[in-house]
Tab-separated table of C-alpha atoms and ligand atoms in Angstrom:
chain	number	residue	atom	x	y	z
A	29	UNK	CA	94.805	155.516	93.908
A	30	UNK	CA	98.259	157.098	93.627
A	31	UNK	CA	98.826	158.548	97.100
A	32	UNK	CA	97.510	158.362	100.661
A	33	UNK	CA	96.906	162.145	100.506
A	34	UNK	CA	94.119	161.570	97.943
A	35	UNK	CA	91.876	159.859	100.483
A	36	UNK	CA	92.345	162.468	103.222
A	37	UNK	CA	90.387	165.378	101.763
A	38	UNK	CA	87.642	166.499	104.143
A	39	UNK	CA	88.688	163.808	106.604
A	40	UNK	CA	89.497	164.664	110.217
A	41	UNK	CA	89.315	161.241	111.869
A	42	UNK	CA	90.616	157.862	110.690
A	43	UNK	CA	90.262	154.333	112.021
A	44	UNK	CA	93.006	151.991	110.841
A	45	UNK	CA	92.138	148.297	111.115
A	46	UNK	CA	93.801	145.025	110.140
A	47	UNK	CA	92.779	141.366	110.014
A	48	UNK	CA	92.048	138.794	112.701
A	49	UNK	CA	95.143	137.168	114.254
A	50	UNK	CA	97.331	140.030	112.967
A	51	UNK	CA	100.741	139.005	111.599
A	52	UNK	CA	103.912	141.054	111.080
A	53	UNK	CA	102.741	142.596	107.822
A	54	UNK	CA	99.385	143.566	109.289
A	55	UNK	CA	100.809	145.111	112.473
A	56	UNK	CA	103.663	146.769	110.541
A	57	UNK	CA	101.212	148.267	108.046
A	58	UNK	CA	98.795	149.619	110.679
A	59	UNK	CA	101.530	151.165	112.848
A	60	UNK	CA	103.541	152.292	109.822
A	61	UNK	CA	100.531	154.148	108.464
A	62	UNK	CA	99.766	155.681	111.862
A	63	UNK	CA	103.338	156.952	112.298
A	64	UNK	CA	103.324	158.269	108.736
A	65	UNK	CA	100.033	160.139	109.201
A	66	UNK	CA	101.361	161.747	112.408
A	67	UNK	CA	103.962	163.520	110.268
A	68	UNK	CA	102.141	163.861	106.959
A	69	UNK	CA	98.802	164.992	108.433
A	70	UNK	CA	99.409	166.103	112.049
A	71	UNK	CA	95.888	167.477	112.567
A	72	UNK	CA	94.284	164.142	111.776
A	73	UNK	CA	92.893	161.993	114.611
A	74	UNK	CA	94.119	158.428	113.997
A	75	UNK	CA	93.198	155.318	115.981
A	76	UNK	CA	94.507	151.816	115.218
A	77	UNK	CA	92.367	148.812	116.197
A	78	UNK	CA	93.916	145.336	116.288
A	79	UNK	CA	93.503	142.046	118.115
A	80	UNK	CA	96.298	141.116	120.481
A	81	UNK	CA	99.543	140.473	118.599
A	82	UNK	CA	103.022	139.088	119.210
A	83	UNK	CA	104.841	140.776	122.090
A	84	UNK	CA	107.896	141.030	119.884
A	85	UNK	CA	106.130	143.828	117.933
A	86	UNK	CA	105.487	145.935	121.036
A	87	UNK	CA	108.700	147.939	120.650
A	88	UNK	CA	107.328	149.595	117.495
A	89	UNK	CA	106.404	153.240	118.052
A	90	UNK	CA	102.723	153.657	118.841
A	91	UNK	CA	102.144	149.956	119.608
A	92	UNK	CA	100.946	150.966	123.087
A	93	UNK	CA	98.195	153.158	121.602
A	94	UNK	CA	96.558	150.311	119.668
A	95	UNK	CA	93.056	149.542	120.896
A	96	UNK	CA	91.519	146.063	120.957
A	97	UNK	CA	88.109	147.527	121.809
A	98	UNK	CA	85.632	146.548	119.118
A	99	UNK	CA	82.800	148.854	120.186
A	100	UNK	CA	84.061	152.030	121.881
A	101	UNK	CA	81.242	154.077	120.346
A	102	UNK	CA	83.524	156.109	118.083
A	103	UNK	CA	82.686	156.756	114.449
A	104	UNK	CA	85.214	157.923	111.899
A	105	UNK	CA	85.216	159.956	108.680
A	106	UNK	CA	87.435	157.310	107.116
A	107	UNK	CA	88.223	153.666	107.857
A	108	UNK	CA	91.315	152.132	106.247
A	109	UNK	CA	91.484	148.313	106.229
A	110	UNK	CA	94.989	146.943	105.758
A	111	UNK	CA	96.120	143.451	104.679
A	112	UNK	CA	92.558	142.082	104.968
A	113	UNK	CA	91.344	140.225	101.894
A	114	UNK	CA	87.654	140.101	102.764
A	115	UNK	CA	85.189	141.710	105.132
A	116	UNK	CA	85.044	138.647	107.423
A	117	UNK	CA	88.795	138.993	108.046
A	118	UNK	CA	88.087	142.333	109.784
A	119	UNK	CA	86.577	140.297	112.627
A	120	UNK	CA	85.078	142.318	115.471
A	121	UNK	CA	86.363	145.624	114.022
A	122	UNK	CA	83.993	145.449	111.035
A	123	UNK	CA	81.708	147.825	112.975
A	124	UNK	CA	84.141	150.760	112.560
A	125	UNK	CA	84.319	149.922	108.865
A	126	UNK	CA	80.544	149.728	108.442
A	127	UNK	CA	79.926	153.037	110.243
A	128	UNK	CA	82.709	155.075	108.639
A	129	UNK	CA	81.902	157.887	106.220
A	130	UNK	CA	84.237	156.400	103.623
A	131	UNK	CA	86.141	153.109	103.421
A	132	UNK	CA	89.470	152.216	101.827
A	133	UNK	CA	91.201	148.844	101.529
A	134	UNK	CA	94.932	148.581	100.854
A	135	UNK	CA	96.072	145.001	100.339
A	136	UNK	CA	98.132	142.508	98.327
A	137	UNK	CA	96.000	139.343	98.410
A	138	UNK	CA	95.099	137.877	95.038
A	139	UNK	CA	91.865	136.605	96.605
A	140	UNK	CA	90.731	140.096	97.745
A	141	UNK	CA	86.975	140.387	97.307
A	142	UNK	CA	86.818	144.164	96.707
A	143	UNK	CA	84.703	145.091	99.727
A	144	UNK	CA	85.598	148.770	100.323
A	145	UNK	CA	84.521	152.033	98.582
A	146	UNK	CA	88.085	152.593	97.386
A	147	UNK	CA	90.211	149.519	96.651
A	148	UNK	CA	93.977	149.467	96.178
A	149	UNK	CA	95.109	145.849	95.805
A	150	UNK	CA	98.493	144.880	94.339
A	151	UNK	CA	98.768	141.062	94.213
A	152	UNK	CA	102.288	141.285	92.754
A	153	UNK	CA	103.479	143.122	95.884
A	154	UNK	CA	105.286	141.158	98.591
A	155	UNK	CA	103.325	142.734	101.416
A	156	UNK	CA	100.796	145.366	102.364
A	157	UNK	CA	103.728	147.333	103.793
A	158	UNK	CA	105.331	147.412	100.337
A	159	UNK	CA	102.052	148.630	98.785
A	160	UNK	CA	101.686	151.283	101.502
A	161	UNK	CA	105.164	152.660	100.945
A	162	UNK	CA	104.408	153.250	97.245
A	163	UNK	CA	101.449	155.417	98.342
A	164	UNK	CA	103.523	157.497	100.785
A	165	UNK	CA	105.567	160.650	100.330
A	166	UNK	CA	109.054	159.508	101.377
A	167	UNK	CA	109.696	162.886	103.036
A	168	UNK	CA	107.228	161.979	105.810
A	169	UNK	CA	108.518	158.445	106.374
A	170	UNK	CA	110.602	158.742	109.530
A	171	UNK	CA	112.639	156.086	111.295
A	172	UNK	CA	109.694	154.790	113.314
A	173	UNK	CA	107.441	154.396	110.260
A	174	UNK	CA	110.361	152.788	108.390
A	175	UNK	CA	110.824	150.208	111.170
A	176	UNK	CA	107.174	149.213	110.921
A	177	UNK	CA	107.135	148.947	107.122
A	178	UNK	CA	110.459	147.115	106.978
A	179	UNK	CA	109.194	144.614	109.539
A	180	UNK	CA	106.088	143.892	107.472
A	181	UNK	CA	108.146	143.296	104.331
A	182	UNK	CA	110.552	141.047	106.242
A	183	UNK	CA	107.721	138.946	107.655
A	184	UNK	CA	105.722	138.427	104.465
A	185	UNK	CA	108.837	137.620	102.415
A	186	UNK	CA	110.299	135.307	105.093
A	187	UNK	CA	113.300	137.685	105.237
A	188	UNK	CA	113.475	138.248	101.462
A	189	UNK	CA	113.440	134.517	100.653
A	190	UNK	CA	109.976	133.872	99.243
A	191	UNK	CA	109.117	134.156	95.553
A	192	UNK	CA	107.099	137.327	96.251
A	193	UNK	CA	110.414	139.184	96.744
A	194	UNK	CA	111.157	141.405	93.743
A	195	UNK	CA	113.611	144.120	92.772
A	196	UNK	CA	111.013	146.663	93.899
A	197	UNK	CA	110.779	144.926	97.294
A	198	UNK	CA	114.543	145.206	97.721
A	199	UNK	CA	114.619	148.819	96.510
A	200	UNK	CA	111.917	149.857	98.949
A	201	UNK	CA	113.629	147.917	101.758
A	202	UNK	CA	116.818	149.795	100.831
A	203	UNK	CA	115.084	153.151	101.099
A	204	UNK	CA	113.714	152.128	104.496
A	205	UNK	CA	117.233	151.129	105.612
A	206	UNK	CA	118.309	154.675	104.693
A	207	UNK	CA	116.048	155.935	107.490
A	208	UNK	CA	118.544	154.599	110.022
A	209	UNK	CA	116.719	151.518	111.277
A	210	UNK	CA	118.571	148.735	113.110
A	211	UNK	CA	117.417	146.164	110.569
A	212	UNK	CA	119.465	143.269	111.831
A	213	UNK	CA	118.178	143.565	115.416
A	214	UNK	CA	114.668	144.050	114.041
A	215	UNK	CA	114.865	140.832	111.991
A	216	UNK	CA	116.262	138.833	114.922
A	217	UNK	CA	113.854	140.208	117.517
A	218	UNK	CA	110.668	139.952	115.488
A	219	UNK	CA	111.267	137.075	113.076
A	220	UNK	CA	113.858	134.575	114.280
A	221	UNK	CA	113.627	134.846	118.056
A	222	UNK	CA	111.406	132.154	119.592
A	223	UNK	CA	110.385	131.566	123.169
A	224	UNK	CA	111.397	128.257	124.707
A	225	UNK	CA	107.757	127.157	124.452
A	226	UNK	CA	107.505	128.098	120.769
A	227	UNK	CA	110.631	126.073	120.000
A	228	UNK	CA	109.314	123.063	121.926
A	229	UNK	CA	106.049	123.192	119.991
A	230	UNK	CA	107.898	123.555	116.684
A	231	UNK	CA	110.024	120.518	117.512
A	232	UNK	CA	107.002	118.469	118.466
A	233	UNK	CA	105.071	119.389	115.325
A	234	UNK	CA	108.072	118.509	113.131
A	235	UNK	CA	108.490	115.160	114.908
A	236	UNK	CA	104.812	114.356	114.447
A	237	UNK	CA	104.643	115.502	110.810
A	238	UNK	CA	103.562	112.953	108.209
A	239	UNK	CA	104.533	112.769	104.551
A	240	UNK	CA	101.838	111.672	102.100
A	241	UNK	CA	101.129	111.586	98.374
A	242	UNK	CA	104.499	109.895	97.841
A	243	UNK	CA	106.311	112.635	99.712
A	244	UNK	CA	104.882	115.518	97.684
A	245	UNK	CA	102.836	116.695	100.660
A	246	UNK	CA	103.382	116.896	104.379
A	247	UNK	CA	101.067	117.740	107.234
A	248	UNK	CA	101.178	118.246	110.952
A	249	UNK	CA	98.233	118.911	113.240
A	250	UNK	CA	98.012	120.595	116.616
A	251	UNK	CA	95.170	119.343	118.817
A	252	UNK	CA	93.471	121.591	121.327
A	253	UNK	CA	94.642	119.382	124.213
A	254	UNK	CA	98.265	119.796	123.170
A	255	UNK	CA	97.807	123.563	122.761
A	256	UNK	CA	96.483	123.610	126.332
A	257	UNK	CA	99.391	121.515	127.584
A	258	UNK	CA	101.871	124.076	126.231
A	259	UNK	CA	99.525	126.995	127.037
A	260	UNK	CA	100.051	127.986	123.443
A	261	UNK	CA	98.276	130.823	121.636
A	262	UNK	CA	97.828	130.767	117.842
A	263	UNK	CA	100.668	133.285	117.533
A	264	UNK	CA	102.994	130.659	119.083
A	265	UNK	CA	102.438	128.503	116.011
A	266	UNK	CA	103.893	130.915	113.446
A	267	UNK	CA	106.660	129.452	111.339
A	268	UNK	CA	105.752	125.773	111.744
A	269	UNK	CA	104.255	125.483	108.258
A	270	UNK	CA	107.265	127.297	106.784
A	271	UNK	CA	109.606	124.723	108.307
A	272	UNK	CA	107.455	121.909	106.887
A	273	UNK	CA	107.666	123.495	103.413
A	274	UNK	CA	111.454	123.210	103.216
A	275	UNK	CA	111.464	119.403	103.548
A	276	UNK	CA	113.265	118.039	100.497
A	277	UNK	CA	110.851	116.812	97.841
A	278	UNK	CA	107.793	118.457	99.386
A	279	UNK	CA	105.633	120.594	97.110
A	280	UNK	CA	102.826	121.378	99.523
A	281	UNK	CA	102.913	121.728	103.317
A	282	UNK	CA	99.813	121.799	105.497
A	283	UNK	CA	99.595	122.785	109.146
A	284	UNK	CA	96.347	122.508	111.101
A	285	UNK	CA	95.404	123.637	114.571
A	286	UNK	CA	92.175	122.961	116.340
A	287	UNK	CA	90.130	126.112	117.012
A	288	UNK	CA	86.993	124.345	118.326
A	289	UNK	CA	85.843	120.700	118.513
A	290	UNK	CA	85.990	119.398	114.943
A	291	UNK	CA	87.150	122.756	113.579
A	292	UNK	CA	90.639	123.498	112.268
A	293	UNK	CA	92.527	126.543	111.093
A	294	UNK	CA	94.473	125.536	107.992
A	295	UNK	CA	97.800	127.028	106.851
A	296	UNK	CA	99.194	125.972	103.487
A	297	UNK	CA	102.485	126.649	101.705
A	298	UNK	CA	103.669	125.472	98.290
A	299	UNK	CA	106.992	125.558	96.505
A	300	UNK	CA	106.632	125.604	92.719
A	301	UNK	CA	103.407	124.184	91.359
A	302	UNK	CA	100.346	124.223	93.549
A	303	UNK	CA	98.310	127.432	93.810
A	304	UNK	CA	97.256	127.106	97.448
A	305	UNK	CA	95.121	130.275	97.284
A	306	UNK	CA	92.811	128.372	94.915
A	307	UNK	CA	92.634	125.440	97.327
A	308	UNK	CA	91.900	127.746	100.286
A	309	UNK	CA	89.276	129.664	98.290
A	310	UNK	CA	87.284	126.433	97.745
A	311	UNK	CA	86.827	126.294	101.530
A	312	UNK	CA	86.025	129.974	102.029
A	313	UNK	CA	89.578	131.127	102.766
A	314	UNK	CA	92.184	132.846	100.653
A	315	UNK	CA	95.707	134.233	100.527
A	316	UNK	CA	98.487	134.037	97.971
A	317	UNK	CA	99.632	131.501	95.373
A	318	UNK	CA	102.367	130.156	97.687
A	319	UNK	CA	100.788	130.868	101.109
A	320	UNK	CA	97.132	130.620	101.989
A	321	UNK	CA	94.712	129.571	104.695
A	322	UNK	CA	91.138	128.771	105.626
A	323	UNK	CA	89.045	127.314	108.445
A	324	UNK	CA	87.504	123.854	107.985
A	325	UNK	CA	85.147	121.553	109.894
A	326	UNK	CA	85.580	117.826	110.534
A	327	UNK	CA	88.264	115.530	111.880
A	328	UNK	CA	91.923	115.980	110.936
A	329	UNK	CA	91.450	113.266	108.341
A	330	UNK	CA	88.285	114.822	106.892
A	331	UNK	CA	90.144	118.095	106.507
A	332	UNK	CA	93.173	116.431	104.917
A	333	UNK	CA	91.052	114.373	102.540
A	334	UNK	CA	89.171	117.454	101.389
A	335	UNK	CA	92.325	119.513	100.895
A	336	UNK	CA	94.205	116.640	99.208
A	337	UNK	CA	91.537	116.233	96.570
A	338	UNK	CA	92.098	119.789	95.355
A	339	UNK	CA	95.867	119.697	95.728
A	340	UNK	CA	96.101	116.412	93.815
A	341	UNK	CA	93.894	117.800	91.034
A	342	UNK	CA	96.441	120.570	90.497
A	343	UNK	CA	99.382	118.151	90.676
A	344	UNK	CA	97.725	115.973	88.022
A	345	UNK	CA	97.066	119.033	85.809
A	346	UNK	CA	100.786	119.818	86.071
A	347	UNK	CA	101.789	116.219	85.260
A	348	UNK	CA	103.334	115.642	88.676
A	349	UNK	CA	100.988	112.735	89.465
B	25	5GP	P1	99.006	131.910	107.407
B	25	5GP	O1	99.091	130.503	106.937
B	25	5GP	O2	100.356	132.500	107.651
B	25	5GP	O3	98.038	132.106	108.520
B	25	5GP	O4	98.381	132.732	106.197
B	25	5GP	C1	98.949	132.717	104.926
B	25	5GP	C2	98.214	133.680	104.037
B	25	5GP	O5	96.877	133.253	103.831
B	25	5GP	C3	98.119	135.082	104.635
B	25	5GP	O6	98.355	136.010	103.601
B	25	5GP	C4	96.720	135.178	105.145
B	25	5GP	O7	96.229	136.470	105.010
B	25	5GP	C5	95.952	134.221	104.251
B	25	5GP	N1	94.909	133.531	105.053
B	25	5GP	C6	95.117	132.692	106.077
B	25	5GP	N2	93.958	132.247	106.576
B	25	5GP	C7	92.977	132.840	105.856
B	25	5GP	C8	91.532	132.780	105.896
B	25	5GP	O8	90.920	132.101	106.709
B	25	5GP	N3	90.880	133.543	104.967
B	25	5GP	C9	91.538	134.313	104.058
B	25	5GP	N4	90.820	135.029	103.185
B	25	5GP	N5	92.877	134.374	103.991
B	25	5GP	C10	93.595	133.666	104.870
B	26	MN	MN1	100.355	140.499	104.106
């Protein structure tokens, strides 16, 4: 696929969907595409479906039109899935996908399973927002679409710090800056700003973190009881694993939070050696080489033992153990 326009022939209605627990890239991509289509294809009916997301994204144009309704009875000529690496990641919105006349997936996950009629996956791209921009006609990217796309790039690159940041990432970000966005406020408001509660949780999880494998790995785990104590939602836990990753000497950081009794959502980050997408894929998850996740059953120690086995295997292969 070379351009969004290619998939719009004989299409008059589009559902745009993202993945469960939508992050900045996912929300930015869905709203960015919606704002773009409003200008590029004004006659098109476009509806975005997403689970509840961070309030800090609500200022983006069109955020108030997003529906969280997973069965409103609508069917669409086209369903576009963004930033979702497999069908399960579509969660409750898979119904719109299954009943659409045609399906398209635009993504950047190396672990993408190729589940749509038309696939456009660029694993070398920093973000789905970066991929999307390359499929757009710049003439129809206005300030509101630019804000959305820029936000997605900022979030998936950790503000242009992660190794997925390339010259192309910076060039596209530059073109989006040309649209007159207030990029510095956008970065502060959506990426760095934390609520008091989020900061307290971050502090607690850092205090309780444990180094293992001679300091090559670190983990921290959030129990359900503690989540309840802080009245924390999963979106309040963003950024904890990234702070664990920057501990000196650490190659692999693991953050767990309890989603059900004996069930944990796993977030992994690595620095130079370990391909965490391979580790996550063993347990039915996925992601990128340096950032991946999955859901696992058992106690915290069961989960850590199972993950460690695969992490250590890679460290041994690389001569680090
Ligand atoms: P995070 O740790 O920030 O939740 O996710 C890091 C990366 O791994 C993201 O790109 C996300 O899409 C991917 N990821 C996280 N959890 C899962 C999962 O359960 N399944 C799959 N396929 N990917 C995941
Ligand atoms: Mn992404």
